[in-house]
Short mmCIF file of C-alpha atoms in Angstrom, two decimals:
data_model
loop_
_atom_site.label_atom_id
_atom_site.label_comp_id
_atom_site.label_asym_id
_atom_site.label_seq_id
_atom_site.Cartn_x
_atom_site.Cartn_y
_atom_site.Cartn_z
CA MET A 1 0.34 0.38 -0.12
CA THR A 2 1.41 3.78 -0.75
CA ILE A 3 1.16 5.67 2.02
CA ARG A 4 -0.47 9.92 -0.11
CA VAL A 5 1.41 11.81 1.66
CA VAL A 6 1.27 16.13 1.26
CA ILE A 7 3.40 18.57 2.26
CA ALA A 8 1.99 22.04 4.51
CA ASP A 9 5.10 24.49 4.68
CA ASP A 10 5.53 28.41 4.07
CA GLN A 11 8.88 27.59 3.07
CA PRO A 12 9.70 26.13 -0.74
CA LEU A 13 12.96 25.08 -0.75
CA LEU A 14 11.97 22.68 2.70
CA ARG A 15 8.62 21.46 0.68
CA HIS A 16 10.62 20.53 -2.25
CA SER A 17 13.01 18.71 0.64
CA LEU A 18 11.13 16.90 1.90
CA ALA A 19 8.85 15.84 -1.03
CA ALA A 20 12.28 14.43 -2.82
CA VAL A 21 12.61 12.11 0.44
CA ILE A 22 9.29 11.09 0.63
CA ASP A 23 8.66 10.23 -3.30
CA ALA A 24 12.65 8.52 -2.75
CA GLN A 25 10.54 6.00 -0.81
CA ALA A 26 8.90 2.46 -2.39
CA ASP A 27 5.69 2.35 -0.35
CA MET A 28 5.14 6.93 -0.34
CA ALA A 29 4.03 9.11 -2.83
CA MET A 30 3.92 12.82 -2.66
CA ALA A 31 -0.20 13.77 -3.28
CA GLY A 32 -0.25 17.55 -2.55
CA GLU A 33 1.92 20.34 -1.66
CA ALA A 34 0.50 23.80 0.49
CA GLY A 35 2.51 27.45 0.93
CA THR A 36 -0.55 28.32 3.56
CA GLY A 37 -2.99 27.01 5.64
CA ASP A 38 -5.76 27.91 3.53
CA GLU A 39 -4.45 25.77 0.94
CA ALA A 40 -3.23 22.80 3.09
CA VAL A 41 -7.08 22.59 3.92
CA ALA A 42 -7.89 23.11 0.31
CA VAL A 43 -5.18 20.19 -0.62
CA CYS A 44 -6.56 18.17 1.75
CA ALA A 45 -10.75 18.12 0.56
CA GLU A 46 -9.69 17.94 -3.28
CA THR A 47 -6.41 15.07 -2.99
CA ARG A 48 -7.58 13.05 0.48
CA PRO A 49 -4.30 12.07 1.69
CA ASP A 50 -3.39 9.27 4.16
CA VAL A 51 -0.56 11.86 5.93
CA VAL A 52 0.22 15.50 6.38
CA LEU A 53 3.33 16.85 7.34
CA MET A 54 1.96 19.90 8.63
CA ASP A 55 4.25 23.05 9.71
CA ILE A 56 2.51 25.47 12.04
CA ARG A 57 3.73 28.87 11.24
CA MET A 58 2.44 29.69 8.09
CA PRO A 59 0.75 33.30 6.50
CA GLY A 60 -2.60 33.31 7.80
CA MET A 61 -4.17 30.66 9.08
CA ASP A 62 -2.14 28.38 11.02
CA GLY A 63 -1.25 24.41 11.11
CA ILE A 64 -3.17 24.10 14.02
CA GLU A 65 -6.39 25.54 12.94
CA ALA A 66 -5.75 23.86 9.66
CA THR A 67 -5.43 21.12 11.28
CA ARG A 68 -8.73 21.49 12.97
CA ARG A 69 -10.68 22.39 9.76
CA ILE A 70 -9.11 19.06 8.07
CA LEU A 71 -10.35 16.42 10.17
CA ALA A 72 -13.58 18.63 10.99
CA ALA A 73 -14.13 18.01 7.43
CA GLY A 74 -14.33 14.59 8.06
CA ALA A 75 -10.72 13.53 5.89
CA GLU A 76 -9.11 10.03 7.34
CA ALA A 77 -5.68 11.91 6.97
CA ARG A 78 -3.27 11.78 9.59
CA ILE A 79 -1.01 15.18 10.73
CA ILE A 80 2.00 15.38 11.69
CA VAL A 81 2.83 18.96 13.26
CA LEU A 82 6.39 20.11 12.12
CA THR A 83 7.91 22.96 14.08
CA MET A 84 10.78 24.91 15.03
CA PHE A 85 9.18 25.82 17.90
CA GLU A 86 8.79 23.34 21.58
CA LEU A 87 6.50 25.76 22.73
CA ASP A 88 3.86 23.86 25.07
CA GLU A 89 1.04 25.94 24.09
CA TYR A 90 2.20 24.25 20.48
CA VAL A 91 2.59 20.32 21.90
CA ARG A 92 -1.15 20.94 23.64
CA ALA A 93 -3.16 23.07 20.99
CA ALA A 94 -1.99 20.72 18.00
CA LEU A 95 -2.99 17.55 19.84
CA LEU A 96 -6.26 19.04 20.91
CA ALA A 97 -6.60 19.67 17.71
CA GLY A 98 -6.60 16.18 16.34
CA ALA A 99 -3.23 16.18 15.56
CA SER A 100 -1.61 12.77 15.61
CA GLY A 101 2.13 13.25 15.87
CA PHE A 102 4.37 16.05 16.75
CA LEU A 103 7.61 16.44 15.20
CA LEU A 104 10.92 18.86 15.71
CA LYS A 105 12.10 20.23 11.97
CA ASP A 106 15.85 19.29 12.82
CA ALA A 107 14.44 15.61 13.27
CA HIS A 108 16.73 13.14 11.49
CA PRO A 109 14.97 12.42 7.53
CA ASP A 110 14.72 8.36 8.74
CA ARG A 111 12.71 9.64 12.35
CA LEU A 112 10.56 11.30 10.05
CA LEU A 113 9.84 8.67 7.34
CA ASP A 114 9.24 6.49 10.41
CA ALA A 115 7.05 8.59 12.06
CA VAL A 116 4.72 8.67 8.75
CA ARG A 117 4.83 5.13 8.99
CA ARG A 118 4.07 4.65 12.77
CA VAL A 119 1.11 7.40 11.99
CA HIS A 120 -0.31 5.89 8.99
CA GLN A 121 -0.63 2.80 11.02
CA GLY A 122 -2.37 4.35 13.54
CA GLU A 123 0.34 5.36 15.84
CA SER A 124 1.07 8.66 17.44
CA LEU A 125 4.96 9.84 17.33
CA LEU A 126 6.00 12.65 19.47
CA ALA A 127 9.73 13.93 19.70
CA PRO A 128 11.52 12.71 22.96
CA SER A 129 11.75 16.31 24.14
CA VAL A 130 8.20 17.05 23.18
CA LEU A 131 6.76 14.15 24.90
CA GLU A 132 9.25 15.50 28.03
CA ARG A 133 7.60 18.71 27.94
CA LEU A 134 4.41 17.46 27.80
CA ILE A 135 4.46 15.57 30.92
CA GLU A 136 6.30 18.72 32.89
CA SER A 137 3.11 20.93 31.59
CA TYR A 138 0.69 18.46 33.00
CA VAL A 139 2.42 17.90 36.15
CA SER A 140 2.31 22.00 37.00
CA ARG A 141 -1.38 22.06 35.56
CA PRO A 142 -3.35 18.69 36.18
CA ALA A 143 -6.40 18.85 34.20
CA PRO A 144 -9.61 17.52 35.37
CA ALA A 145 -9.22 13.56 35.12
CA LYS A 146 -11.16 11.87 32.62
CA SER A 147 -12.63 9.08 34.14
CA VAL A 148 -11.10 5.04 33.58
CA ARG A 149 -13.30 3.35 35.60
CA SER A 150 -14.71 1.13 32.89
CA LEU A 151 -11.25 0.24 31.95
CA THR A 152 -9.54 -3.72 32.27
CA GLU A 153 -6.58 -3.77 34.75
CA ARG A 154 -5.11 -4.76 31.29
CA GLU A 155 -6.07 -1.62 29.93
CA THR A 156 -4.92 0.32 32.36
CA GLU A 157 -1.66 -0.75 32.02
CA VAL A 158 -1.78 -0.49 27.98
CA LEU A 159 -2.98 2.82 28.26
CA THR A 160 0.12 3.84 31.35
CA LEU A 161 2.17 2.44 28.72
CA VAL A 162 1.24 4.47 25.85
CA GLY A 163 1.01 7.99 27.95
CA HIS A 164 4.63 6.91 28.27
CA GLY A 165 5.28 7.12 24.56
CA LEU A 166 6.00 2.89 23.95
CA SER A 167 5.34 1.64 20.94
CA ASN A 168 3.18 -1.35 20.44
CA ASP A 169 6.29 -3.35 20.27
CA GLU A 170 7.65 -1.87 23.29
CA ILE A 171 4.18 -2.71 24.67
CA ALA A 172 4.09 -5.84 23.75
CA ALA A 173 7.44 -7.22 25.03
CA ARG A 174 6.96 -4.95 28.27
CA LEU A 175 3.71 -7.09 29.14
CA SER A 176 4.44 -10.75 27.34
CA ILE A 177 2.04 -9.93 24.74
CA SER A 178 1.26 -10.60 21.08
CA ILE A 179 1.11 -7.82 18.77
CA LYS A 180 -2.24 -8.70 18.11
CA THR A 181 -3.77 -8.57 21.78
CA VAL A 182 -1.94 -4.83 22.00
CA LYS A 183 -4.01 -3.60 18.87
CA THR A 184 -7.04 -5.21 20.19
CA HIS A 185 -6.53 -3.35 23.36
CA ILE A 186 -5.98 -0.10 21.65
CA GLY A 187 -8.90 -0.67 19.65
CA ASN A 188 -11.16 -1.31 23.12
CA LEU A 189 -8.99 1.98 24.86
CA LEU A 190 -10.02 4.62 21.41
CA SER A 191 -13.69 3.46 21.72
CA LYS A 192 -14.02 3.33 25.83
CA LEU A 193 -11.95 6.95 25.98
CA HIS A 194 -13.44 8.32 22.84
CA ALA A 195 -10.55 9.32 21.71
CA ARG A 196 -9.49 9.88 18.24
CA ASP A 197 -6.38 8.43 18.10
CA ARG A 198 -3.29 6.89 19.70
CA ALA A 199 -1.64 10.94 20.67
CA HIS A 200 -5.40 11.11 22.53
CA LEU A 201 -4.85 8.31 24.28
CA VAL A 202 -1.38 9.75 25.39
CA ILE A 203 -3.96 13.09 26.55
CA ALA A 204 -5.86 11.04 28.55
CA ALA A 205 -3.01 8.45 30.02
CA TYR A 206 -2.20 11.93 31.44
CA GLU A 207 -5.64 13.72 32.29
CA SER A 208 -5.85 10.52 34.29
CA ASP A 209 -2.91 11.13 36.69
CA LEU A 210 -1.84 7.59 34.58
CA VAL A 211 1.85 8.91 34.13
CA GLY A 212 3.67 11.18 36.11
#
């Protein structure tokens, strides 16, 4: 299966560089480019990509609002926010808007490609430094806890490990269960906690005081 990608960034050189990296992959293809948030919304509506690499700071509509509008329109695309900034408000706003990943622009190309593949498979991706800052943010300013009373003991364990940023493979190894079983638990968590994707499960883990 070919992963169709849209790149939204106001820097043409960066867009072209990322496009070259994407097109060089056997399992990926460029679906479109955008230089503004408005263009990103329009391109995604037209091309229906699988993954969007979204800059935050762009002329006019920013990447966070573009993310919100793309997903509000019913798009099934997974959105990875790319930025040079690690500001807490950006991280929180991007995830709450529905982004499935948050990476810094200085990430190695291999890490970016891994992020595209993982997010397309339903996982979330947070840069280690971003994950650390997000945890610190929730520890210092705790949000009202979401109810986890409906979760089984095993589901709570899985949610805790998701909150710590572990992948499905890492969770399976930690709990000595199969990947298939991990995916089943993840699906149950998404349903019970009314979460759109794994990134929102990360938020739910913090809000439920399972991480921190």
